[in-house]
Amino acid sequence: MDKHPRANLEKKAGLGKRFAARFLDGFLIAIVFGILFFVIGGVGGAASGESNAAVAGLAGAYLFMLIGFPFVYFLYHTIMEAMYGYTLGKHALGLVIADESGGGITWVDSIVRNVFRLIGFFFSPFSALLAVILIAVNDDEQRLGDMAGSTIVVEQA
């Protein structure tokens, strides 16, 4: 995997590709969490020794998913973007995250843009709508996290 491929600042990612990349990333994370859900549920249930062990295990797994999913989502995006300049979903679609001059983003840039994603996770319908509106009306097609982190999502050069 290339680290921080060159960005083509003239070709913005657009809503469609950004949505598709987010869908792919969410799908990958959901697969991992689905596996973890059943592993934690099974181990938790077996360890409880109760007659309703399956219920106890699934309750523990559900709590893990409820709390853990947003933070794993945050860590996945932050680490991949800071280290490589893209997530797997963005890479599959030929997208890259760059600073506003077209260079690679820093850890701080990635953390800032993804803190907004984490906050948005808890206000999901409203933050998604705000992101769509901002991307649609902003010349650089930036969502709030991109603006705060001084980043832009564009096609690879």
PDB file of C-alpha atoms in Angstrom:
ATOM      1  CA  MET A   1       0.000   0.000   0.000  1.00  0.00           C
ATOM      2  CA  ASP A   2       1.340   3.389  -0.987  1.00  0.00           C
ATOM      3  CA  LYS A   3       1.823   5.897   1.773  1.00  0.00           C
ATOM      4  CA  HIS A   4       0.292   9.285   1.047  1.00  0.00           C
ATOM      5  CA  PRO A   5      -0.143   8.996  -2.735  1.00  0.00           C
ATOM      6  CA  ARG A   6      -0.094  12.227  -4.688  1.00  0.00           C
ATOM      7  CA  ALA A   7      -3.319  14.164  -4.643  1.00  0.00           C
ATOM      8  CA  ASN A   8      -5.036  15.701  -7.644  1.00  0.00           C
ATOM      9  CA  LEU A   9      -6.481  18.880  -6.122  1.00  0.00           C
ATOM     10  CA  GLU A  10      -8.426  19.577  -9.310  1.00  0.00           C
ATOM     11  CA  LYS A  11     -10.549  16.411  -8.919  1.00  0.00           C
ATOM     12  CA  LYS A  12     -12.626  16.547  -5.759  1.00  0.00           C
ATOM     13  CA  ALA A  13     -13.992  13.238  -4.487  1.00  0.00           C
ATOM     14  CA  GLY A  14     -17.659  14.227  -4.647  1.00  0.00           C
ATOM     15  CA  LEU A  15     -20.558  12.946  -2.584  1.00  0.00           C
ATOM     16  CA  GLY A  16     -21.017   9.671  -4.463  1.00  0.00           C
ATOM     17  CA  LYS A  17     -17.466   8.413  -4.103  1.00  0.00           C
ATOM     18  CA  ARG A  18     -17.207   9.628  -0.509  1.00  0.00           C
ATOM     19  CA  PHE A  19     -20.440   7.817   0.364  1.00  0.00           C
ATOM     20  CA  ALA A  20     -19.295   4.633  -1.385  1.00  0.00           C
ATOM     21  CA  ALA A  21     -15.933   4.744   0.429  1.00  0.00           C
ATOM     22  CA  ARG A  22     -17.658   5.255   3.764  1.00  0.00           C
ATOM     23  CA  PHE A  23     -19.992   2.349   2.999  1.00  0.00           C
ATOM     24  CA  LEU A  24     -17.028   0.062   2.182  1.00  0.00           C
ATOM     25  CA  ASP A  25     -15.185   1.085   5.343  1.00  0.00           C
ATOM     26  CA  GLY A  26     -18.314   0.586   7.437  1.00  0.00           C
ATOM     27  CA  PHE A  27     -18.856  -2.834   5.868  1.00  0.00           C
ATOM     28  CA  LEU A  28     -15.283  -3.926   6.702  1.00  0.00           C
ATOM     29  CA  ILE A  29     -15.578  -2.705  10.274  1.00  0.00           C
ATOM     30  CA  ALA A  30     -18.999  -4.373  10.625  1.00  0.00           C
ATOM     31  CA  ILE A  31     -17.539  -7.726   9.548  1.00  0.00           C
ATOM     32  CA  VAL A  32     -14.822  -7.460  12.192  1.00  0.00           C
ATOM     33  CA  PHE A  33     -17.343  -6.415  14.819  1.00  0.00           C
ATOM     34  CA  GLY A  34     -19.745  -9.177  13.799  1.00  0.00           C
ATOM     35  CA  ILE A  35     -17.027 -11.735  14.451  1.00  0.00           C
ATOM     36  CA  LEU A  36     -16.095 -10.068  17.747  1.00  0.00           C
ATOM     37  CA  PHE A  37     -19.768  -9.932  18.732  1.00  0.00           C
ATOM     38  CA  PHE A  38     -20.129 -13.697  18.480  1.00  0.00           C
ATOM     39  CA  VAL A  39     -16.755 -14.435  20.058  1.00  0.00           C
ATOM     40  CA  ILE A  40     -17.367 -12.135  23.024  1.00  0.00           C
ATOM     41  CA  GLY A  41     -20.955 -13.314  23.327  1.00  0.00           C
ATOM     42  CA  GLY A  42     -19.911 -16.965  23.327  1.00  0.00           C
ATOM     43  CA  VAL A  43     -16.972 -16.542  25.702  1.00  0.00           C
ATOM     44  CA  GLY A  44     -18.948 -14.223  27.972  1.00  0.00           C
ATOM     45  CA  GLY A  45     -21.851 -16.613  28.066  1.00  0.00           C
ATOM     46  CA  ALA A  46     -19.667 -19.646  28.753  1.00  0.00           C
ATOM     47  CA  ALA A  47     -17.724 -17.813  31.461  1.00  0.00           C
ATOM     48  CA  SER A  48     -20.846 -16.697  33.302  1.00  0.00           C
ATOM     49  CA  GLY A  49     -21.831 -20.279  34.187  1.00  0.00           C
ATOM     50  CA  GLU A  50     -25.453 -19.185  34.468  1.00  0.00           C
ATOM     51  CA  SER A  51     -28.405 -21.089  33.104  1.00  0.00           C
ATOM     52  CA  ASN A  52     -29.150 -18.082  30.912  1.00  0.00           C
ATOM     53  CA  ALA A  53     -25.531 -17.852  29.766  1.00  0.00           C
ATOM     54  CA  ALA A  54     -26.430 -17.050  26.177  1.00  0.00           C
ATOM     55  CA  VAL A  55     -28.439 -14.009  27.249  1.00  0.00           C
ATOM     56  CA  ALA A  56     -25.631 -12.796  29.523  1.00  0.00           C
ATOM     57  CA  GLY A  57     -23.062 -13.300  26.774  1.00  0.00           C
ATOM     58  CA  LEU A  58     -25.114 -11.482  24.162  1.00  0.00           C
ATOM     59  CA  ALA A  59     -25.824  -8.619  26.558  1.00  0.00           C
ATOM     60  CA  GLY A  60     -22.085  -8.212  27.161  1.00  0.00           C
ATOM     61  CA  ALA A  61     -21.347  -8.382  23.458  1.00  0.00           C
ATOM     62  CA  TYR A  62     -24.062  -5.818  22.720  1.00  0.00           C
ATOM     63  CA  LEU A  63     -22.647  -3.437  25.330  1.00  0.00           C
ATOM     64  CA  PHE A  64     -19.175  -3.892  23.833  1.00  0.00           C
ATOM     65  CA  MET A  65     -20.530  -3.060  20.370  1.00  0.00           C
ATOM     66  CA  LEU A  66     -22.467  -0.049  21.605  1.00  0.00           C
ATOM     67  CA  ILE A  67     -19.441   1.474  23.316  1.00  0.00           C
ATOM     68  CA  GLY A  68     -16.615   0.010  21.251  1.00  0.00           C
ATOM     69  CA  PHE A  69     -17.864   0.465  17.687  1.00  0.00           C
ATOM     70  CA  PRO A  70     -17.612   4.279  17.557  1.00  0.00           C
ATOM     71  CA  PHE A  71     -14.119   4.226  19.023  1.00  0.00           C
ATOM     72  CA  VAL A  72     -12.847   1.460  16.745  1.00  0.00           C
ATOM     73  CA  TYR A  73     -14.358   3.377  13.823  1.00  0.00           C
ATOM     74  CA  PHE A  74     -12.501   6.495  15.032  1.00  0.00           C
ATOM     75  CA  LEU A  75      -9.204   4.625  15.492  1.00  0.00           C
ATOM     76  CA  TYR A  76      -9.455   2.883  12.115  1.00  0.00           C
ATOM     77  CA  HIS A  77      -9.980   6.147  10.253  1.00  0.00           C
ATOM     78  CA  THR A  78      -7.408   8.100  12.261  1.00  0.00           C
ATOM     79  CA  ILE A  79      -4.629   5.524  11.945  1.00  0.00           C
ATOM     80  CA  MET A  80      -5.216   4.652   8.281  1.00  0.00           C
ATOM     81  CA  GLU A  81      -5.517   8.288   7.220  1.00  0.00           C
ATOM     82  CA  ALA A  82      -2.474   9.462   9.179  1.00  0.00           C
ATOM     83  CA  MET A  83      -0.265   6.563   8.087  1.00  0.00           C
ATOM     84  CA  TYR A  84      -1.403   6.104   4.476  1.00  0.00           C
ATOM     85  CA  GLY A  85      -3.517   9.115   3.497  1.00  0.00           C
ATOM     86  CA  TYR A  86      -6.593   6.957   2.901  1.00  0.00           C
ATOM     87  CA  THR A  87      -8.780   4.241   4.351  1.00  0.00           C
ATOM     88  CA  LEU A  88      -9.266   0.940   2.548  1.00  0.00           C
ATOM     89  CA  GLY A  89     -12.604   2.147   1.173  1.00  0.00           C
ATOM     90  CA  LYS A  90     -11.091   5.380  -0.142  1.00  0.00           C
ATOM     91  CA  HIS A  91      -8.126   3.493  -1.609  1.00  0.00           C
ATOM     92  CA  ALA A  92     -10.440   1.094  -3.447  1.00  0.00           C
ATOM     93  CA  LEU A  93     -12.098   4.102  -5.103  1.00  0.00           C
ATOM     94  CA  GLY A  94      -8.860   5.948  -5.886  1.00  0.00           C
ATOM     95  CA  LEU A  95      -9.353   8.660  -3.270  1.00  0.00           C
ATOM     96  CA  VAL A  96      -6.781  10.266  -1.003  1.00  0.00           C
ATOM     97  CA  ILE A  97      -6.959  12.660   1.924  1.00  0.00           C
ATOM     98  CA  ALA A  98      -4.549  15.549   1.582  1.00  0.00           C
ATOM     99  CA  ASP A  99      -3.825  18.802   3.309  1.00  0.00           C
ATOM    100  CA  GLU A 100      -5.096  21.863   1.493  1.00  0.00           C
ATOM    101  CA  SER A 101      -1.806  22.231  -0.413  1.00  0.00           C
ATOM    102  CA  GLY A 102      -2.010  18.634  -1.704  1.00  0.00           C
ATOM    103  CA  GLY A 103       0.531  17.139   0.706  1.00  0.00           C
ATOM    104  CA  GLY A 104       0.080  14.239   3.087  1.00  0.00           C
ATOM    105  CA  ILE A 105      -1.872  14.829   6.271  1.00  0.00           C
ATOM    106  CA  THR A 106      -0.313  14.678   9.732  1.00  0.00           C
ATOM    107  CA  TRP A 107      -1.463  12.759  12.784  1.00  0.00           C
ATOM    108  CA  VAL A 108      -2.907  15.982  14.201  1.00  0.00           C
ATOM    109  CA  ASP A 109      -4.848  16.635  10.965  1.00  0.00           C
ATOM    110  CA  SER A 110      -6.242  13.105  11.075  1.00  0.00           C
ATOM    111  CA  ILE A 111      -7.159  13.273  14.758  1.00  0.00           C
ATOM    112  CA  VAL A 112      -8.918  16.628  14.344  1.00  0.00           C
ATOM    113  CA  ARG A 113     -10.955  15.559  11.303  1.00  0.00           C
ATOM    114  CA  ASN A 114     -11.920  12.283  12.982  1.00  0.00           C
ATOM    115  CA  VAL A 115     -12.875  13.796  16.340  1.00  0.00           C
ATOM    116  CA  PHE A 116     -15.632  15.513  14.364  1.00  0.00           C
ATOM    117  CA  ARG A 117     -16.550  12.113  12.883  1.00  0.00           C
ATOM    118  CA  LEU A 118     -16.678  10.608  16.406  1.00  0.00           C
ATOM    119  CA  ILE A 119     -18.862  13.435  17.714  1.00  0.00           C
ATOM    120  CA  GLY A 120     -21.056  13.065  14.648  1.00  0.00           C
ATOM    121  CA  PHE A 121     -21.409   9.343  15.340  1.00  0.00           C
ATOM    122  CA  PHE A 122     -23.542  10.157  18.379  1.00  0.00           C
ATOM    123  CA  PHE A 123     -25.732  12.618  16.420  1.00  0.00           C
ATOM    124  CA  SER A 124     -25.791  10.435  13.329  1.00  0.00           C
ATOM    125  CA  PRO A 125     -28.761  11.621  11.257  1.00  0.00           C
ATOM    126  CA  PHE A 126     -28.042  15.291  11.867  1.00  0.00           C
ATOM    127  CA  SER A 127     -24.286  15.071  11.350  1.00  0.00           C
ATOM    128  CA  ALA A 128     -24.714  13.079   8.143  1.00  0.00           C
ATOM    129  CA  LEU A 129     -27.151  15.653   6.798  1.00  0.00           C
ATOM    130  CA  LEU A 130     -24.812  18.503   7.780  1.00  0.00           C
ATOM    131  CA  ALA A 131     -21.889  16.737   6.073  1.00  0.00           C
ATOM    132  CA  VAL A 132     -23.889  16.271   2.856  1.00  0.00           C
ATOM    133  CA  ILE A 133     -24.974  19.918   2.858  1.00  0.00           C
ATOM    134  CA  LEU A 134     -21.454  21.206   3.537  1.00  0.00           C
ATOM    135  CA  ILE A 135     -19.879  18.993   0.867  1.00  0.00           C
ATOM    136  CA  ALA A 136     -22.541  20.073  -1.628  1.00  0.00           C
ATOM    137  CA  VAL A 137     -22.248  23.836  -1.039  1.00  0.00           C
ATOM    138  CA  ASN A 138     -18.526  24.172  -0.288  1.00  0.00           C
ATOM    139  CA  ASP A 139     -16.200  24.767  -3.263  1.00  0.00           C
ATOM    140  CA  ASP A 140     -13.621  22.394  -1.755  1.00  0.00           C
ATOM    141  CA  GLU A 141     -16.342  19.838  -0.918  1.00  0.00           C
ATOM    142  CA  GLN A 142     -15.259  19.690   2.727  1.00  0.00           C
ATOM    143  CA  ARG A 143     -17.319  18.453   5.631  1.00  0.00           C
ATOM    144  CA  LEU A 144     -16.903  20.108   9.045  1.00  0.00           C
ATOM    145  CA  GLY A 145     -14.093  17.727  10.076  1.00  0.00           C
ATOM    146  CA  ASP A 146     -12.203  18.495   6.857  1.00  0.00           C
ATOM    147  CA  MET A 147     -12.490  22.220   7.499  1.00  0.00           C
ATOM    148  CA  ALA A 148     -11.299  21.896  11.097  1.00  0.00           C
ATOM    149  CA  GLY A 149      -8.410  19.607  10.106  1.00  0.00           C
ATOM    150  CA  SER A 150      -7.534  21.631   6.982  1.00  0.00           C
ATOM    151  CA  THR A 151      -7.912  18.494   4.857  1.00  0.00           C
ATOM    152  CA  ILE A 152      -9.532  17.705   1.534  1.00  0.00           C
ATOM    153  CA  VAL A 153     -10.661  14.427  -0.048  1.00  0.00           C
ATOM    154  CA  VAL A 154      -9.656  14.225  -3.706  1.00  0.00           C
ATOM    155  CA  GLU A 155      -8.785  11.673  -6.351  1.00  0.00           C
ATOM    156  CA  GLN A 156      -5.259  10.280  -6.505  1.00  0.00           C
ATOM    157  CA  ALA A 157      -3.023  11.862  -9.135  1.00  0.00           C
TER     158      ALA A 157
END
